[in-house]
Amino acid sequence: MDIKALRTAHPEHWNKAAAIRTLTLDAVAAANSGHSGMPMGMADVATVLFEKHLNFDPKAPAWPDRDRFILSAGHGSMLLYSLMYLTGYEDITLDQVKDFRQWGAKTAGHPEFGHARGIETTTGPLGQGIANSVGFAIAEEIQRATWGKKIIDHNTYVIAGDGCLMEGVSQEAIGLAGMQKLGHLCVLWDNNNITIDGTVDMADITDQPARFAASGWHVQSIDGHDPEAIDAALTAAKADPRPSMIACKTHIALGHAAQDTSKGHGALTNADQLKATKELYGAPLGDFEVAADVKAQWEAIGARGAETRAAWEERFATLSGTKQAEFNRAYAGEAPKKLSATIRALKKQISESQPKVATRKSSEMTLEVVNPIMGETIGGSADLTGSNNTKTSDLGIFNPDNRKGRYIYYGVREHGMAAAMNGMALHGGARPYGGTFMCFTDYARGAMRLSALMGIPTTYVMTHDSIGLGEDGPTHQPVEHLAMMRATPNTHVFRPADTVETAESWEMALTSTSTPSVLCLSRQNLPTVRTEHKTKNLTAQGAYVLAEATGKRQAILMATGSEVEVALAARDLLEAEGIGTRVVSMPCWELFEAQDESYRKRVLPAGPVRVAIEAGVRLGWDKWLMGERGNNKKAGFVGMPGFGASAPAERLFEEFGITAKDTADLVKSLIK
């Protein structure tokens, strides 16, 4: 690669791109940690994108109609931080660049959503960014159709590397995007043929352009260091109705001694080699130094967006006051004021009619009244619509012929669905929810963890939540998944006992602004256990007394979901023998933990025998069984000792000892 020829052919472009490269080299060297090679290789692509195509305003990073830029290859985070500093994002100062990867810095090792305004999503786990981008693009399509092009009409751009494309979630994402003809999505592939272990062909020989083309994408291949070719390709991408992939042939660690090697992927810290590289670039030799004229050119690129944003604000001002308020409400993540009253009315109706239905059906009943009043909800399922009960009559199907549709058939793509929903939530103005069987949280896990890490209110509808699904057997029976999800920080795991608790769980999910929710729902029918109407949302407390002992309290039965019915029946048996028994429903441990200690002690006072009943593994229950200080010694668990089996649900509960009689017998043995 003839660096001098590149410098001579396009000197202004070269100097702007070189600023990205030198800031990267200096930041990684100062941290003695990081990844230098990708930002050095993709600096030309990023420079052309930001200078000639990306609509953004660093002074208003959350402007709704901005273009979204996603660095899926998140290890190359200095590319993003350099761009943000150079163009004038207030959160990324030169001091932040100098503190790259240090405690308290906004310039974390990988881009972290929420650390600095302008970082659209958390990336680092490869493939997540490109999968998020599909959700960004879907949200843009729906909102453009809903609000009109004068309000919403922007693009989503992604820089992805070889690793992103090797991760399986990328295929789920590109298959969905191609089928949906998401023409406002463009992926720029950093085609440098290098991974940590060596050249890509040591592990993969996939023809990536052919793969994207086969999935319905518009594909181009260019020299990723030729600014004219980059510009032309981006122009062509925007003109094509399909999603676009531009294969950018680049040199990792361009101009460095480690160029085109695995060493170039990581931290380049040798001082002599850094100096030689800067000399080759014709860049200032001082640490973190950018020539004044180059910085001014970058700042002018950033300032350009102010005019575009101002024009958008003028167009937005032409909307009626009601429409402006509705738009702003959705983008603020606020539920409509009528949501609470809607949920209360449903609860009252259910407490009176007392239906016996599966909580997956209860969820559908709730969504039927919620979706019409929340135009920002976007539902879907991973090929299990009829089982998850996630589609309601008013939504319409989102597809290339109906961009106003709010229901998505994701196909058998649990991970892609979860990541796309994260993208919708991050885009703004959308409340995504999607369903699959609870055992397939295994497949969606990577994106579910990022929902929690980013603090975004994605809602996961996980049905068939226990051995109660029956004959499908242990492959589909999620015995350990409640423990896994409860172990994840900043996640609300709801396992409602009936339709009333399900409605309350949905209210909590739809009013959350910084925590994802998982609704764990039964396949089998469950009775209404909340037969007395309460206007208060009891599920919001996480746990509450459902049935009190009639005499001296000797036992407390704790249960969730379908096992609350078992606890109530066990209480009847124990009360008949004069053993006073309280039943505590615990639909959401996390919300219960958030209550003050005095409330928790009122619900779970010291003294009585404690037994927990849940058709899953015991892990996690000891905190409540033994007491928060571990003092309670008389405790037991009724649940799963291991994996399930294939049989009708009733037989399974009997065989595994999750019955009222087994529970009552355990209580009596503990009281002796």
CSV table of N, CA, C and O in Angstrom, one decimal, residues 378-484:
chain,number,residue,atom,x,y,z
A,378,ILE,N,-44.4,-2.6,19.4
A,378,ILE,CA,-44.1,-3.4,18.2
A,378,ILE,C,-44.0,-4.8,18.7
A,378,ILE,O,-43.0,-5.1,19.4
A,379,GLY,N,-44.9,-5.7,18.3
A,379,GLY,CA,-44.8,-7.1,18.7
A,379,GLY,C,-44.2,-8.0,17.8
A,379,GLY,O,-43.9,-7.6,16.6
A,380,GLY,N,-44.1,-9.3,18.2
A,380,GLY,CA,-43.5,-10.3,17.3
A,380,GLY,C,-43.3,-11.6,18.0
A,380,GLY,O,-43.5,-11.7,19.2
A,381,SER,N,-42.8,-12.5,17.2
A,381,SER,CA,-42.6,-13.9,17.8
A,381,SER,C,-41.6,-14.6,16.9
A,381,SER,O,-41.5,-14.3,15.6
A,382,ALA,N,-40.8,-15.5,17.5
A,382,ALA,CA,-39.8,-16.3,16.7
A,382,ALA,C,-40.5,-17.5,16.2
A,382,ALA,O,-40.2,-18.6,16.7
A,383,ASP,N,-41.5,-17.4,15.3
A,383,ASP,CA,-42.2,-18.5,14.6
A,383,ASP,C,-43.1,-19.2,15.6
A,383,ASP,O,-43.3,-20.4,15.4
A,384,LEU,N,-43.6,-18.5,16.6
A,384,LEU,CA,-44.4,-19.2,17.6
A,384,LEU,C,-45.6,-18.3,18.0
A,384,LEU,O,-46.1,-18.3,19.1
A,385,THR,N,-46.1,-17.6,17.0
A,385,THR,CA,-47.1,-16.6,17.2
A,385,THR,C,-48.3,-17.2,17.9
A,385,THR,O,-48.8,-16.7,18.9
A,386,GLY,N,-48.8,-18.3,17.4
A,386,GLY,CA,-50.0,-19.0,18.0
A,386,GLY,C,-49.8,-19.6,19.3
A,386,GLY,O,-50.7,-19.8,20.1
A,387,SER,N,-48.5,-19.8,19.7
A,387,SER,CA,-48.2,-20.4,21.0
A,387,SER,C,-47.9,-19.3,22.0
A,387,SER,O,-48.2,-19.4,23.2
A,388,ASN,N,-47.2,-18.3,21.5
A,388,ASN,CA,-46.9,-17.2,22.5
A,388,ASN,C,-48.0,-16.2,22.7
A,388,ASN,O,-48.0,-15.4,23.7
A,389,ASN,N,-49.0,-16.2,21.8
A,389,ASN,CA,-50.1,-15.3,21.9
A,389,ASN,C,-49.7,-13.8,21.9
A,389,ASN,O,-50.2,-13.0,22.7
A,390,THR,N,-48.8,-13.5,21.1
A,390,THR,CA,-48.2,-12.1,21.1
A,390,THR,C,-48.9,-11.2,20.0
A,390,THR,O,-48.6,-10.0,20.0
A,391,LYS,N,-49.7,-11.7,19.1
A,391,LYS,CA,-50.3,-10.9,18.1
A,391,LYS,C,-51.7,-10.6,18.5
A,391,LYS,O,-52.5,-11.4,18.9
A,392,THR,N,-52.0,-9.3,18.4
A,392,THR,CA,-53.4,-8.8,18.7
A,392,THR,C,-54.0,-8.3,17.4
A,392,THR,O,-53.4,-8.0,16.4
A,393,SER,N,-55.3,-8.1,17.5
A,393,SER,CA,-56.1,-7.9,16.3
A,393,SER,C,-55.9,-6.6,15.6
A,393,SER,O,-56.1,-6.4,14.4
A,394,ASP,N,-55.3,-5.6,16.3
A,394,ASP,CA,-55.2,-4.3,15.8
A,394,ASP,C,-53.9,-4.0,15.2
A,394,ASP,O,-53.7,-2.9,14.5
A,395,LEU,N,-52.9,-4.9,15.3
A,395,LEU,CA,-51.5,-4.5,15.0
A,395,LEU,C,-51.2,-4.4,13.5
A,395,LEU,O,-50.5,-3.5,13.1
A,396,GLY,N,-51.7,-5.3,12.7
A,396,GLY,CA,-51.3,-5.4,11.3
A,396,GLY,C,-49.9,-6.0,11.2
A,396,GLY,O,-49.1,-5.9,12.2
A,397,ILE,N,-49.5,-6.6,10.1
A,397,ILE,CA,-48.3,-7.2,9.9
A,397,ILE,C,-47.3,-6.3,9.2
A,397,ILE,O,-47.5,-5.7,8.2
A,398,PHE,N,-46.1,-6.1,9.9
A,398,PHE,CA,-45.0,-5.3,9.3
A,398,PHE,C,-44.4,-6.2,8.2
A,398,PHE,O,-43.9,-7.3,8.4
A,399,ASN,N,-44.4,-5.6,7.0
A,399,ASN,CA,-43.7,-6.3,5.8
A,399,ASN,C,-43.4,-5.2,4.8
A,399,ASN,O,-43.8,-4.1,4.9
A,400,PRO,N,-42.8,-5.6,3.7
A,400,PRO,CA,-42.5,-4.5,2.7
A,400,PRO,C,-43.7,-3.9,2.1
A,400,PRO,O,-43.6,-2.8,1.5
A,401,ASP,N,-44.9,-4.5,2.2
A,401,ASP,CA,-46.1,-3.9,1.6
A,401,ASP,C,-46.9,-3.2,2.7
A,401,ASP,O,-47.9,-2.5,2.3
A,402,ASN,N,-46.5,-3.3,3.9
A,402,ASN,CA,-47.3,-2.6,5.0
A,402,ASN,C,-46.3,-2.1,6.0
A,402,ASN,O,-46.1,-2.8,7.0
A,403,ARG,N,-45.8,-0.9,5.8
A,403,ARG,CA,-44.8,-0.4,6.8
A,403,ARG,C,-45.5,0.2,8.0
A,403,ARG,O,-44.8,0.5,9.0
A,404,LYS,N,-46.8,0.3,8.1
A,404,LYS,CA,-47.5,0.7,9.3
A,404,LYS,C,-47.8,-0.5,10.2
A,404,LYS,O,-48.2,-0.3,11.3
A,405,GLY,N,-47.6,-1.7,9.7
A,405,GLY,CA,-47.8,-2.9,10.6
A,405,GLY,C,-46.9,-2.9,11.8
A,405,GLY,O,-45.7,-2.4,11.7
A,406,ARG,N,-47.4,-3.4,12.9
A,406,ARG,CA,-46.6,-3.4,14.1
A,406,ARG,C,-46.4,-4.8,14.7
A,406,ARG,O,-46.0,-4.9,15.8
A,407,TYR,N,-46.6,-5.8,13.8
A,407,TYR,CA,-46.3,-7.1,14.3
A,407,TYR,C,-45.3,-7.8,13.3
A,407,TYR,O,-45.5,-7.7,12.1
A,408,ILE,N,-44.3,-8.4,13.8
A,408,ILE,CA,-43.2,-8.9,13.0
A,408,ILE,C,-43.1,-10.4,13.1
A,408,ILE,O,-43.0,-11.0,14.3
A,409,TYR,N,-43.1,-11.1,12.0
A,409,TYR,CA,-42.8,-12.5,12.0
A,409,TYR,C,-41.3,-12.7,11.9
A,409,TYR,O,-40.7,-12.5,10.8
A,410,TYR,N,-40.6,-13.0,13.0
A,410,TYR,CA,-39.2,-13.0,13.0
A,410,TYR,C,-38.6,-14.3,12.4
A,410,TYR,O,-37.4,-14.4,12.1
A,411,GLY,N,-39.5,-15.4,12.2
A,411,GLY,CA,-38.9,-16.6,11.9
A,411,GLY,C,-38.1,-17.2,13.0
A,411,GLY,O,-38.1,-16.7,14.1
A,412,VAL,N,-37.5,-18.4,12.8
A,412,VAL,CA,-36.8,-19.1,13.9
A,412,VAL,C,-35.5,-18.4,14.1
A,412,VAL,O,-34.4,-18.9,13.7
A,413,ARG,N,-35.6,-17.2,14.8
A,413,ARG,CA,-34.4,-16.4,15.0
A,413,ARG,C,-34.5,-15.7,16.3
A,413,ARG,O,-34.6,-14.5,16.5
A,414,GLU,N,-34.4,-16.5,17.4
A,414,GLU,CA,-34.5,-15.9,18.7
A,414,GLU,C,-33.5,-14.9,19.0
A,414,GLU,O,-33.8,-13.8,19.6
A,415,HIS,N,-32.2,-15.2,18.7
A,415,HIS,CA,-31.2,-14.2,19.0
A,415,HIS,C,-31.3,-12.9,18.2
A,415,HIS,O,-31.2,-11.8,18.7
A,416,GLY,N,-31.6,-13.1,16.9
A,416,GLY,CA,-31.8,-12.0,16.0
A,416,GLY,C,-33.0,-11.1,16.4
A,416,GLY,O,-33.0,-9.9,16.4
A,417,MET,N,-34.0,-11.8,16.9
A,417,MET,CA,-35.2,-11.1,17.3
A,417,MET,C,-34.9,-10.2,18.5
A,417,MET,O,-35.2,-9.0,18.6
A,418,ALA,N,-34.2,-10.8,19.5
A,418,ALA,CA,-33.9,-10.1,20.8
A,418,ALA,C,-33.0,-8.9,20.5
A,418,ALA,O,-33.2,-7.8,21.0
A,419,ALA,N,-32.0,-9.1,19.6
A,419,ALA,CA,-31.1,-8.0,19.3
A,419,ALA,C,-31.8,-6.9,18.5
A,419,ALA,O,-31.6,-5.7,18.7
A,420,ALA,N,-32.7,-7.3,17.6
A,420,ALA,CA,-33.5,-6.3,16.8
A,420,ALA,C,-34.4,-5.5,17.7
A,420,ALA,O,-34.5,-4.3,17.6
A,421,MET,N,-35.0,-6.2,18.7
A,421,MET,CA,-35.8,-5.5,19.6
A,421,MET,C,-35.0,-4.4,20.4
A,421,MET,O,-35.5,-3.3,20.7
A,422,ASN,N,-33.8,-4.8,20.8
A,422,ASN,CA,-32.9,-3.8,21.5
A,422,ASN,C,-32.7,-2.6,20.6
A,422,ASN,O,-32.7,-1.5,21.0
A,423,GLY,N,-32.5,-2.9,19.3
A,423,GLY,CA,-32.3,-1.8,18.3
A,423,GLY,C,-33.5,-0.9,18.2
A,423,GLY,O,-33.4,0.4,18.2
A,424,MET,N,-34.7,-1.5,18.3
A,424,MET,CA,-35.9,-0.6,18.2
A,424,MET,C,-36.0,0.2,19.5
A,424,MET,O,-36.4,1.4,19.4
A,425,ALA,N,-35.7,-0.4,20.6
A,425,ALA,CA,-35.8,0.4,21.9
A,425,ALA,C,-34.8,1.5,21.9
A,425,ALA,O,-35.1,2.7,22.3
A,426,LEU,N,-33.6,1.3,21.3
A,426,LEU,CA,-32.5,2.3,21.3
A,426,LEU,C,-32.8,3.4,20.3
A,426,LEU,O,-32.5,4.5,20.5
A,427,HIS,N,-33.5,3.0,19.2
A,427,HIS,CA,-33.9,4.0,18.2
A,427,HIS,C,-34.7,5.1,18.8
A,427,HIS,O,-34.6,6.3,18.4
A,428,GLY,N,-35.6,4.7,19.7
A,428,GLY,CA,-36.5,5.7,20.3
A,428,GLY,C,-37.9,5.7,19.7
A,428,GLY,O,-38.0,5.3,18.5
A,429,GLY,N,-38.9,6.0,20.5
A,429,GLY,CA,-40.2,6.0,20.0
A,429,GLY,C,-40.9,4.7,19.8
A,429,GLY,O,-41.9,4.6,19.2
A,430,ALA,N,-40.3,3.6,20.3
A,430,ALA,CA,-40.8,2.3,20.1
A,430,ALA,C,-40.7,1.5,21.4
A,430,ALA,O,-39.8,1.7,22.2
A,431,ARG,N,-41.7,0.6,21.6
A,431,ARG,CA,-41.8,-0.3,22.7
A,431,ARG,C,-41.9,-1.7,22.2
A,431,ARG,O,-42.9,-2.2,22.0
A,432,PRO,N,-40.7,-2.3,22.0
A,432,PRO,CA,-40.8,-3.7,21.4
A,432,PRO,C,-41.0,-4.8,22.4
A,432,PRO,O,-40.6,-4.7,23.5
A,433,TYR,N,-41.7,-5.8,22.0
A,433,TYR,CA,-41.8,-7.0,22.8
A,433,TYR,C,-41.8,-8.2,21.8
A,433,TYR,O,-42.3,-8.1,20.6
A,434,GLY,N,-41.3,-9.3,22.2
A,434,GLY,CA,-41.3,-10.5,21.3
A,434,GLY,C,-41.3,-11.8,22.1
A,434,GLY,O,-40.8,-11.8,23.3
A,435,GLY,N,-41.8,-12.8,21.5
A,435,GLY,CA,-42.0,-14.0,22.2
A,435,GLY,C,-41.3,-15.2,21.6
A,435,GLY,O,-41.0,-15.3,20.4
A,436,THR,N,-41.0,-16.2,22.5
A,436,THR,CA,-40.5,-17.5,22.2
A,436,THR,C,-40.8,-18.4,23.4
A,436,THR,O,-41.4,-18.0,24.4
A,437,PHE,N,-40.4,-19.7,23.3
A,437,PHE,CA,-40.5,-20.5,24.4
A,437,PHE,C,-39.4,-20.2,25.4
A,437,PHE,O,-38.3,-19.8,25.0
A,438,MET,N,-39.7,-20.3,26.7
A,438,MET,CA,-38.8,-19.9,27.7
A,438,MET,C,-37.4,-20.6,27.7
A,438,MET,O,-36.4,-20.0,28.0
A,439,CYS,N,-37.4,-21.9,27.2
A,439,CYS,CA,-36.2,-22.6,27.2
A,439,CYS,C,-35.3,-22.0,26.1
A,439,CYS,O,-34.0,-22.1,26.2
A,440,PHE,N,-35.8,-21.2,25.2
A,440,PHE,CA,-35.0,-20.6,24.1
A,440,PHE,C,-34.4,-19.3,24.5
A,440,PHE,O,-33.8,-18.6,23.7
A,441,THR,N,-34.6,-18.9,25.8
A,441,THR,CA,-33.8,-17.8,26.3
A,441,THR,C,-32.3,-18.1,26.1
A,441,THR,O,-31.5,-17.2,26.1
A,442,ASP,N,-32.0,-19.4,26.1
A,442,ASP,CA,-30.6,-19.8,25.8
A,442,ASP,C,-30.1,-19.2,24.5
A,442,ASP,O,-28.9,-18.7,24.4
A,443,TYR,N,-30.9,-19.2,23.5
A,443,TYR,CA,-30.6,-18.7,22.2
A,443,TYR,C,-30.6,-17.1,22.2
A,443,TYR,O,-29.8,-16.5,21.4
A,444,ALA,N,-31.4,-16.5,23.0
A,444,ALA,CA,-31.5,-15.1,23.0
A,444,ALA,C,-30.6,-14.4,24.0
A,444,ALA,O,-30.6,-13.2,24.1
A,445,ARG,N,-29.9,-15.2,24.8
A,445,ARG,CA,-29.3,-14.8,26.0
A,445,ARG,C,-28.3,-13.6,25.7
A,445,ARG,O,-28.3,-12.6,26.5
A,446,GLY,N,-27.5,-13.6,24.7
A,446,GLY,CA,-26.5,-12.6,24.4
A,446,GLY,C,-27.2,-11.2,24.4
A,446,GLY,O,-26.7,-10.2,24.9
A,447,ALA,N,-28.3,-11.1,23.6
A,447,ALA,CA,-29.0,-9.8,23.5
A,447,ALA,C,-29.7,-9.5,24.8
A,447,ALA,O,-29.9,-8.3,25.1
A,448,MET,N,-30.3,-10.5,25.5
A,448,MET,CA,-31.0,-10.2,26.7
A,448,MET,C,-30.1,-9.6,27.7
A,448,MET,O,-30.4,-8.7,28.5
A,449,ARG,N,-28.8,-10.1,27.8
A,449,ARG,CA,-27.9,-9.5,28.7
A,449,ARG,C,-27.6,-8.1,28.4
A,449,ARG,O,-27.4,-7.2,29.3
A,450,LEU,N,-27.5,-7.8,27.1
A,450,LEU,CA,-27.2,-6.4,26.7
A,450,LEU,C,-28.4,-5.5,27.0
A,450,LEU,O,-28.2,-4.3,27.2
A,451,SER,N,-29.6,-6.0,26.9
A,451,SER,CA,-30.7,-5.2,27.3
A,451,SER,C,-30.5,-4.7,28.7
A,451,SER,O,-30.8,-3.5,29.0
A,452,ALA,N,-30.1,-5.6,29.6
A,452,ALA,CA,-29.9,-5.2,31.0
A,452,ALA,C,-28.7,-4.3,31.2
A,452,ALA,O,-28.8,-3.3,31.9
A,453,LEU,N,-27.7,-4.6,30.5
A,453,LEU,CA,-26.4,-3.8,30.6
A,453,LEU,C,-26.7,-2.4,30.1
A,453,LEU,O,-26.2,-1.4,30.7
A,454,MET,N,-27.4,-2.2,29.0
A,454,MET,CA,-27.7,-0.9,28.5
A,454,MET,C,-28.8,-0.1,29.2
A,454,MET,O,-29.0,1.1,29.1
A,455,GLY,N,-29.6,-0.9,30.0
A,455,GLY,CA,-30.7,-0.2,30.7
A,455,GLY,C,-31.8,0.2,29.8
A,455,GLY,O,-32.3,1.3,29.9
A,456,ILE,N,-32.3,-0.7,28.9
A,456,ILE,CA,-33.4,-0.4,28.0
A,456,ILE,C,-34.5,-1.3,28.2
A,456,ILE,O,-34.3,-2.5,28.5
A,457,PRO,N,-35.8,-0.8,28.1
A,457,PRO,CA,-36.9,-1.6,28.5
A,457,PRO,C,-37.5,-2.5,27.5
A,457,PRO,O,-38.7,-2.6,27.2
A,458,THR,N,-36.7,-3.4,26.9
A,458,THR,CA,-37.1,-4.4,26.0
A,458,THR,C,-37.9,-5.4,26.8
A,458,THR,O,-37.6,-5.7,27.9
A,459,THR,N,-39.0,-5.9,26.2
A,459,THR,CA,-39.9,-6.9,26.9
A,459,THR,C,-39.8,-8.2,26.2
A,459,THR,O,-40.1,-8.3,25.0
A,460,TYR,N,-39.5,-9.3,27.0
A,460,TYR,CA,-39.4,-10.6,26.4
A,460,TYR,C,-40.6,-11.5,27.0
A,460,TYR,O,-40.8,-11.6,28.2
A,461,VAL,N,-41.4,-12.0,26.0
A,461,VAL,CA,-42.5,-12.8,26.4
A,461,VAL,C,-42.1,-14.3,26.2
A,461,VAL,O,-42.0,-14.8,25.1
A,462,MET,N,-41.9,-14.9,27.4
A,462,MET,CA,-41.4,-16.3,27.4
A,462,MET,C,-42.5,-17.3,27.9
A,462,MET,O,-42.7,-17.3,29.1
A,463,THR,N,-43.0,-18.0,27.0
A,463,THR,CA,-44.1,-18.9,27.3
A,463,THR,C,-43.6,-20.3,27.5
A,463,THR,O,-42.5,-20.6,27.3
A,464,HIS,N,-44.5,-21.2,27.9
A,464,HIS,CA,-44.2,-22.6,28.1
A,464,HIS,C,-43.0,-22.7,29.2
A,464,HIS,O,-41.9,-23.1,28.9
A,465,ASP,N,-43.4,-22.1,30.4
A,465,ASP,CA,-42.4,-21.8,31.3
A,465,ASP,C,-41.9,-22.8,32.3
A,465,ASP,O,-41.2,-22.6,33.2
A,466,SER,N,-42.4,-24.1,32.1
A,466,SER,CA,-42.0,-25.1,33.1
A,466,SER,C,-42.3,-26.5,32.5
A,466,SER,O,-42.7,-26.6,31.4
A,467,ILE,N,-42.2,-27.5,33.4
A,467,ILE,CA,-42.6,-28.9,33.0
A,467,ILE,C,-44.1,-28.9,32.6
A,467,ILE,O,-44.5,-29.9,32.0
A,468,GLY,N,-44.8,-27.8,33.0
A,468,GLY,CA,-46.2,-27.8,32.7
A,468,GLY,C,-46.5,-27.8,31.2
A,468,GLY,O,-47.7,-28.0,30.8
A,469,LEU,N,-45.5,-27.6,30.3
A,469,LEU,CA,-45.7,-27.7,28.9
A,469,LEU,C,-45.9,-29.1,28.4
A,469,LEU,O,-46.4,-29.4,27.4
A,470,GLY,N,-45.5,-30.1,29.3
A,470,GLY,CA,-45.9,-31.5,29.1
A,470,GLY,C,-45.0,-32.3,28.1
A,470,GLY,O,-43.8,-32.4,28.2
A,471,GLU,N,-45.7,-32.8,27.0
A,471,GLU,CA,-45.2,-33.9,26.2
A,471,GLU,C,-44.0,-33.5,25.4
A,471,GLU,O,-43.2,-34.4,24.9
A,472,ASP,N,-43.7,-32.2,25.1
A,472,ASP,CA,-42.5,-31.8,24.4
A,472,ASP,C,-41.2,-32.2,25.1
A,472,ASP,O,-40.2,-32.3,24.4
A,473,GLY,N,-41.3,-32.5,26.4
A,473,GLY,CA,-40.2,-33.1,27.1
A,473,GLY,C,-39.1,-32.1,27.5
A,473,GLY,O,-39.2,-30.9,27.4
A,474,PRO,N,-38.0,-32.7,28.0
A,474,PRO,CA,-37.0,-31.9,28.7
A,474,PRO,C,-36.2,-30.9,27.8
A,474,PRO,O,-35.7,-30.0,28.3
A,475,THR,N,-36.2,-31.2,26.5
A,475,THR,CA,-35.5,-30.2,25.7
A,475,THR,C,-36.2,-28.9,25.7
A,475,THR,O,-35.6,-27.8,25.4
A,476,HIS,N,-37.5,-28.9,26.0
A,476,HIS,CA,-38.3,-27.7,25.9
A,476,HIS,C,-38.8,-27.2,27.3
A,476,HIS,O,-39.5,-26.2,27.4
A,477,GLN,N,-38.4,-27.9,28.4
A,477,GLN,CA,-38.8,-27.6,29.7
A,477,GLN,C,-37.7,-26.8,30.4
A,477,GLN,O,-36.6,-27.4,30.7
A,478,PRO,N,-37.9,-25.5,30.7
A,478,PRO,CA,-36.9,-24.6,31.2
A,478,PRO,C,-36.6,-24.7,32.7
A,478,PRO,O,-37.0,-23.7,33.4
A,479,VAL,N,-36.1,-25.7,33.2
A,479,VAL,CA,-36.0,-25.9,34.6
A,479,VAL,C,-35.0,-24.9,35.2
A,479,VAL,O,-35.1,-24.4,36.4
A,480,GLU,N,-33.9,-24.5,34.5
A,480,GLU,CA,-32.8,-23.7,35.1
A,480,GLU,C,-32.9,-22.2,34.6
A,480,GLU,O,-32.1,-21.4,35.1
A,481,HIS,N,-33.8,-21.9,33.8
A,481,HIS,CA,-33.8,-20.6,33.1
A,481,HIS,C,-34.3,-19.4,34.0
A,481,HIS,O,-33.8,-18.3,33.9
A,482,LEU,N,-35.2,-19.7,35.0
A,482,LEU,CA,-35.6,-18.7,35.9
A,482,LEU,C,-34.4,-18.2,36.7
A,482,LEU,O,-34.1,-17.0,36.9
A,483,ALA,N,-33.6,-19.2,37.2
A,483,ALA,CA,-32.4,-18.9,38.0
A,483,ALA,C,-31.4,-18.1,37.1
A,483,ALA,O,-30.8,-17.1,37.6
A,484,MET,N,-31.2,-18.5,35.9
A,484,MET,CA,-30.3,-17.7,35.0
A,484,MET,C,-30.7,-16.3,34.8
A,484,MET,O,-29.9,-15.4,34.9
